[in-house]
Backbone as a ProteinNet text record, in pm:
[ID]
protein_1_A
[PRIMARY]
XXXXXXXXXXXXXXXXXXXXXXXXXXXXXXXXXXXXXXXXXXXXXXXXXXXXXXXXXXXXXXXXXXXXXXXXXXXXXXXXXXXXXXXXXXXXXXXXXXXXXXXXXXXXXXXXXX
[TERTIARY]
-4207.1	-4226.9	-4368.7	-4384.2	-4491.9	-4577.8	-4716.9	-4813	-4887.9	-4873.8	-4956.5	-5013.5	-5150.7	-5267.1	-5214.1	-5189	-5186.3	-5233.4	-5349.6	-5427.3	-5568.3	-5689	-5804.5	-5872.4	-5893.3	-5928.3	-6149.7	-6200.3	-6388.1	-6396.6	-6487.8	-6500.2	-6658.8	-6671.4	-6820.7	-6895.3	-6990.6	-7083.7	-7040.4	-7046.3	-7029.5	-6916	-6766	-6692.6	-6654.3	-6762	-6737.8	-6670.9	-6671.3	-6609.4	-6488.3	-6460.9	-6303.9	-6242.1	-6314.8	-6275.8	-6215.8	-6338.6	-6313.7	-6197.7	-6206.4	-6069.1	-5952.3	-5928.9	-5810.2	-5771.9	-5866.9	-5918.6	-5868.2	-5877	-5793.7	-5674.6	-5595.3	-5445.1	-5387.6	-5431.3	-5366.6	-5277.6	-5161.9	-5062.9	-5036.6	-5053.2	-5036.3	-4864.7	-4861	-4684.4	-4698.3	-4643.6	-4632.7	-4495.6	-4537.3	-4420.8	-4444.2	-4362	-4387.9	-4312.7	-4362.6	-4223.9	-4330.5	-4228.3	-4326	-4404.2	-4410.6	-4475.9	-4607.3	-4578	-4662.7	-4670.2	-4799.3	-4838.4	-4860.9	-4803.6	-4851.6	-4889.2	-4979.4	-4988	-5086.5	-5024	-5051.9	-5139.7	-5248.1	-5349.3	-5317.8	-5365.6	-5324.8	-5408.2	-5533.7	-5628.2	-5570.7	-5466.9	-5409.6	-5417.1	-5503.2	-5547.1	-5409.8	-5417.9	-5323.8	-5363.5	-5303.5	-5383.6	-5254.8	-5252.2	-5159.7	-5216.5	-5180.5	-5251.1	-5107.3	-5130.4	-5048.6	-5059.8	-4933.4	-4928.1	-4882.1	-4925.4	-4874.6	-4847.9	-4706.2	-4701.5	-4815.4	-4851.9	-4952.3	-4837.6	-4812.7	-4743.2	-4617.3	-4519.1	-4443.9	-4408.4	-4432.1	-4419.3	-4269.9	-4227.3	-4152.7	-4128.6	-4287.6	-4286.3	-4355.7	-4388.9	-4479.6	-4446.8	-4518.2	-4491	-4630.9	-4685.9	-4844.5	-4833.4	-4923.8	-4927.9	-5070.9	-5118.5	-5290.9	-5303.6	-5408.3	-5476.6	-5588	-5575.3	-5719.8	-5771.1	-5852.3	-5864.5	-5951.9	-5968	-6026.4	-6176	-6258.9	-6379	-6389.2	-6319.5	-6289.1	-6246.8	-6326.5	-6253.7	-6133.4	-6104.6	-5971.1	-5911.5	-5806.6	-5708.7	-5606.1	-5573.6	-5445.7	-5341	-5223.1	-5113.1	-5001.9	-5005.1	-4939.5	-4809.7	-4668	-4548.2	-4490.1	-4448	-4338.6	-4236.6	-4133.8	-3990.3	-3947.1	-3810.5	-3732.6	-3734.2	-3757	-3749.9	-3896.5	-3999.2	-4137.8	-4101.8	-4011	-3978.6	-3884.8	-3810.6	-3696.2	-3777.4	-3892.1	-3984.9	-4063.5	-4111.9	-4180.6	-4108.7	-4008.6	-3888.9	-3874.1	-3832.5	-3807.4	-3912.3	-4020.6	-4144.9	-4218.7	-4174.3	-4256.6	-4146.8	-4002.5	-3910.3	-3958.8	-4041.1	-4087.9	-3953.2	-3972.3	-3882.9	-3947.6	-4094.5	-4108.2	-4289.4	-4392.2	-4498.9	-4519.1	-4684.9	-4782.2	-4935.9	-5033.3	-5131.1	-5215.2	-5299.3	-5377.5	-5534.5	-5578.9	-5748.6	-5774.5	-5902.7	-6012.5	-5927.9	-6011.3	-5960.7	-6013.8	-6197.1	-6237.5	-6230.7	-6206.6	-6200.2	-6236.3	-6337.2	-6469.5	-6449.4	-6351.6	-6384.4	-6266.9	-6197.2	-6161.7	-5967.6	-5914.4	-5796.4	-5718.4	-5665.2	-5582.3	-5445.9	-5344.3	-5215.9	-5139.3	-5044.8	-4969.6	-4846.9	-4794.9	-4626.6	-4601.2	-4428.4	-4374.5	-4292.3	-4304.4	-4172.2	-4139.2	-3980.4	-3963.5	-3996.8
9661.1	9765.4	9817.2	9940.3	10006.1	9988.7	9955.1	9931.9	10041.1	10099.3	10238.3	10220.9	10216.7	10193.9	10265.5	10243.2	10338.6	10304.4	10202.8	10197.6	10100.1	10106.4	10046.2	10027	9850.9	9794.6	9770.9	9757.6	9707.8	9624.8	9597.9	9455	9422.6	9279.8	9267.1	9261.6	9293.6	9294.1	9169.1	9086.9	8968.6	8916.5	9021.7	9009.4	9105.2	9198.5	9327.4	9293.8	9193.9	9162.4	9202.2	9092.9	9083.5	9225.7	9272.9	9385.6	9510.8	9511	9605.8	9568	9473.6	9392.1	9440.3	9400.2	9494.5	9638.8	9705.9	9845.4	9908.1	9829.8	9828.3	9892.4	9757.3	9736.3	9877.7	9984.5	10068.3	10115.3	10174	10222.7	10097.5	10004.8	9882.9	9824	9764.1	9752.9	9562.6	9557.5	9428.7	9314.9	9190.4	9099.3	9022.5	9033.3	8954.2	8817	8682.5	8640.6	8536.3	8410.9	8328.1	8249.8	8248.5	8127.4	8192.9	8324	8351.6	8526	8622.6	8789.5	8773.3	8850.1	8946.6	9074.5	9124.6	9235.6	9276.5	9420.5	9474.2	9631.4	9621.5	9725	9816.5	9975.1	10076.3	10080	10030.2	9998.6	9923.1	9861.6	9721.1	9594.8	9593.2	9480.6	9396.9	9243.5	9181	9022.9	9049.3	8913.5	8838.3	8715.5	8627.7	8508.9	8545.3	8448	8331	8199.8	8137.6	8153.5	8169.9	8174.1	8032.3	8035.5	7851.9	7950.1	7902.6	7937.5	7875.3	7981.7	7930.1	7956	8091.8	8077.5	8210.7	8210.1	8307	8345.6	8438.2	8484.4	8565.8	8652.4	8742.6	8861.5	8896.8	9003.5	8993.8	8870.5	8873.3	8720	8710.3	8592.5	8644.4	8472.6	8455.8	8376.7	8432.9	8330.4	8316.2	8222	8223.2	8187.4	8261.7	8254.7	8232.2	8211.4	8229	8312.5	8389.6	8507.6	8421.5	8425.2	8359.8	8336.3	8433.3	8410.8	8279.3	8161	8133.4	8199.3	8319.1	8327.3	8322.8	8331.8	8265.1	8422.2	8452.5	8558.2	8519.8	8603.7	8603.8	8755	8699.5	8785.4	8781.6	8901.2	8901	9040.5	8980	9070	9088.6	9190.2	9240.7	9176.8	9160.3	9084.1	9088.1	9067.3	9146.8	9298.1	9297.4	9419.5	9518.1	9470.6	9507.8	9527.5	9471.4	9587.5	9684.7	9675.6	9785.4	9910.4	9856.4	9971.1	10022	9951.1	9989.4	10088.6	10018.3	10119.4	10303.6	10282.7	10440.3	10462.6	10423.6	10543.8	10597.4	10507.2	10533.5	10522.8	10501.5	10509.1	10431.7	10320.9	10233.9	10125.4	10032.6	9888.4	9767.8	9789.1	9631.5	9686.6	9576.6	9636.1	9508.7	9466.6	9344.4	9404.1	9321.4	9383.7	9193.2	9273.4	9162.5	9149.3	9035.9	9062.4	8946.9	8905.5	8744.2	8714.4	8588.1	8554.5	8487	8569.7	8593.5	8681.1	8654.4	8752.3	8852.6	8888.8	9009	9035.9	9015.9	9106.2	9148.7	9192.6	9337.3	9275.8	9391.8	9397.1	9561.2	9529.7	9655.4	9642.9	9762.6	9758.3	9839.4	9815	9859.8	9876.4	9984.1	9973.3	9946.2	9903.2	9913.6	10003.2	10052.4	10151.3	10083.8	10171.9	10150.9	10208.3
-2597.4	-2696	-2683.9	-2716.5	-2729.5	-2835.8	-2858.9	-2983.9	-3026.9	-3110.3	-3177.5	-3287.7	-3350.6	-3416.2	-3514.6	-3648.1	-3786.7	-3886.6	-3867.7	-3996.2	-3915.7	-3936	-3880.2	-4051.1	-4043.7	-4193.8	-4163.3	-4220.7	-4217.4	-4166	-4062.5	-4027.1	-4079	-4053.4	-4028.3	-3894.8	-3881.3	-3729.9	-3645.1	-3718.8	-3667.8	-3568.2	-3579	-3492.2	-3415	-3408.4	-3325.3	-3187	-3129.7	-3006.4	-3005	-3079.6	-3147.4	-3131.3	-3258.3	-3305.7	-3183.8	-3124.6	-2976	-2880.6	-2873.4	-2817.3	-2822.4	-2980.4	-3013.7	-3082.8	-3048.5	-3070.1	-2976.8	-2854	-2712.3	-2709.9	-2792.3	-2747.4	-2782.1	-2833.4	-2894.1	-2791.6	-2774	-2681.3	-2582	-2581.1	-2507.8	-2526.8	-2433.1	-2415.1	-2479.1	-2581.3	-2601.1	-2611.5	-2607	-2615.5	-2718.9	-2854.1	-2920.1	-3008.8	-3027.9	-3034.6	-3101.7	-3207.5	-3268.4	-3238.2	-3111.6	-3003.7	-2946	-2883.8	-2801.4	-2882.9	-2812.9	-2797.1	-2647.6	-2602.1	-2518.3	-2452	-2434.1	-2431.3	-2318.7	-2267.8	-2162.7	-2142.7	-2181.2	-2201	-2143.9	-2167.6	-2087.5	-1949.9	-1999.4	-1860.3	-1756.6	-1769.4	-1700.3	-1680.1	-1812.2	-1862.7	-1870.4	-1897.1	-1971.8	-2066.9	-2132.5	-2231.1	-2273	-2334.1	-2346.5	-2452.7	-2569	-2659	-2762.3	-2736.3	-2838.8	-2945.3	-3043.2	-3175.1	-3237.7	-3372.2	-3434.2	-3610.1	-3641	-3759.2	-3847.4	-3947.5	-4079.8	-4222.4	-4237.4	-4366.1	-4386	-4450.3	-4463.2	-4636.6	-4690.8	-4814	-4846.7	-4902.7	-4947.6	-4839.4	-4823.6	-4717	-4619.3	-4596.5	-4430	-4384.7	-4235.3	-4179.8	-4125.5	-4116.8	-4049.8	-3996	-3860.2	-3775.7	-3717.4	-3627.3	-3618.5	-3464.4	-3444	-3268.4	-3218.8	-3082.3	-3060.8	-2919.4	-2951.6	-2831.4	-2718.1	-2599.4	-2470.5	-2503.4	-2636.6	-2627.3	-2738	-2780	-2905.1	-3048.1	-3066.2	-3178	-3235.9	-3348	-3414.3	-3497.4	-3503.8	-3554.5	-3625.6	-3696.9	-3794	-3731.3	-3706.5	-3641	-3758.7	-3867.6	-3974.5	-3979.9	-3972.6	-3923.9	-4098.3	-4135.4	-4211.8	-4215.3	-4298	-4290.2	-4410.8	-4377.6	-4479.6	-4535.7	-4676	-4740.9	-4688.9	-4674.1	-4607.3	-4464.9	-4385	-4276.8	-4248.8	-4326	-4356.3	-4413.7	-4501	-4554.5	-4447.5	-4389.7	-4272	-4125.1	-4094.8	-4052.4	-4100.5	-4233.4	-4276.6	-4297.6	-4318.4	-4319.2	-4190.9	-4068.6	-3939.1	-3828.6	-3854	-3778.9	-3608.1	-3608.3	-3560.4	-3545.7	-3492.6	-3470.7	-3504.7	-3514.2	-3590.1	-3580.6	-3687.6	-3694	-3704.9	-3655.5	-3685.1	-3726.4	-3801.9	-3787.6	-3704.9	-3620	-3599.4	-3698.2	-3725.3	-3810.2	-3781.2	-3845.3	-3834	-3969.7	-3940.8	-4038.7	-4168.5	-4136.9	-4260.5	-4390.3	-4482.3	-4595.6	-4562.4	-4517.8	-4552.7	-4376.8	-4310.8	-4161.8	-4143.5	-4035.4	-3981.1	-3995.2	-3958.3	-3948.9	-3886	-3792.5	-3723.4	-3716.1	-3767.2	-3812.2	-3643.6	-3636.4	-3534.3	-3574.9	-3565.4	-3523	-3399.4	-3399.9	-3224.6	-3233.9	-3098.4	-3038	-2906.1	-2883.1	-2780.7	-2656.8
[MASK]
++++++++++++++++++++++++++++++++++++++++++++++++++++++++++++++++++++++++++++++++++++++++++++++++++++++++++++++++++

């Protein structure tokens, strides 16, 4: 599936790496599944990060990572009624946002297409 950027959240300085990283992925072809992301930059990049469930609510499922430089991420998907919503408003197939996973730093939303 295809990854397209529709919302960019504040970060702090402190993880600008990060941040740029996945500032990246935008239009990037991804694989996503509860175990593993993968994703394939338009540059031709490719990255491959494990996922480990953390928590699932009403309307999301979280899961947590870690990018090659150490830092640590939160990979948070829609489900249920929050992706059916997500569906009719962006006629998308499934959306994640990746962020840190400090309070006070960054977060980037994606839909998928096909």
């Amino acid at each position: 599936m295809k990854a397209k950027i529709f919302q960019r959240n504040i970060m702090n300085n402190a993880e600008q790496v990060s941040y740029n990283l996945v500032n990246s992925f935008d239009e990037a072809e991804i694989e996503l599944n509860s175990q593993t992301i993968k994703i394939k930059a338009k540059n031709g990049e490719t990255f491959q990060y494990k996922l480990a469930f953390s928590e699932r609510d009403t309307f999301t499922e979280t899961y947590l990572g870690q990018f090659d430089n150490g830092s640590k991420f939160r990979l948070t998907k829609p489900v249920g009624v929050a992706l059916e919503m997500t569906k009719l408003k962006s006629s998308a197939i499934d959306a994640f946002s990746l962020g840190s996973i400090s309070p006070t730093g960054w977060a980037i939303h994606f839909y998928l297409f096909t």
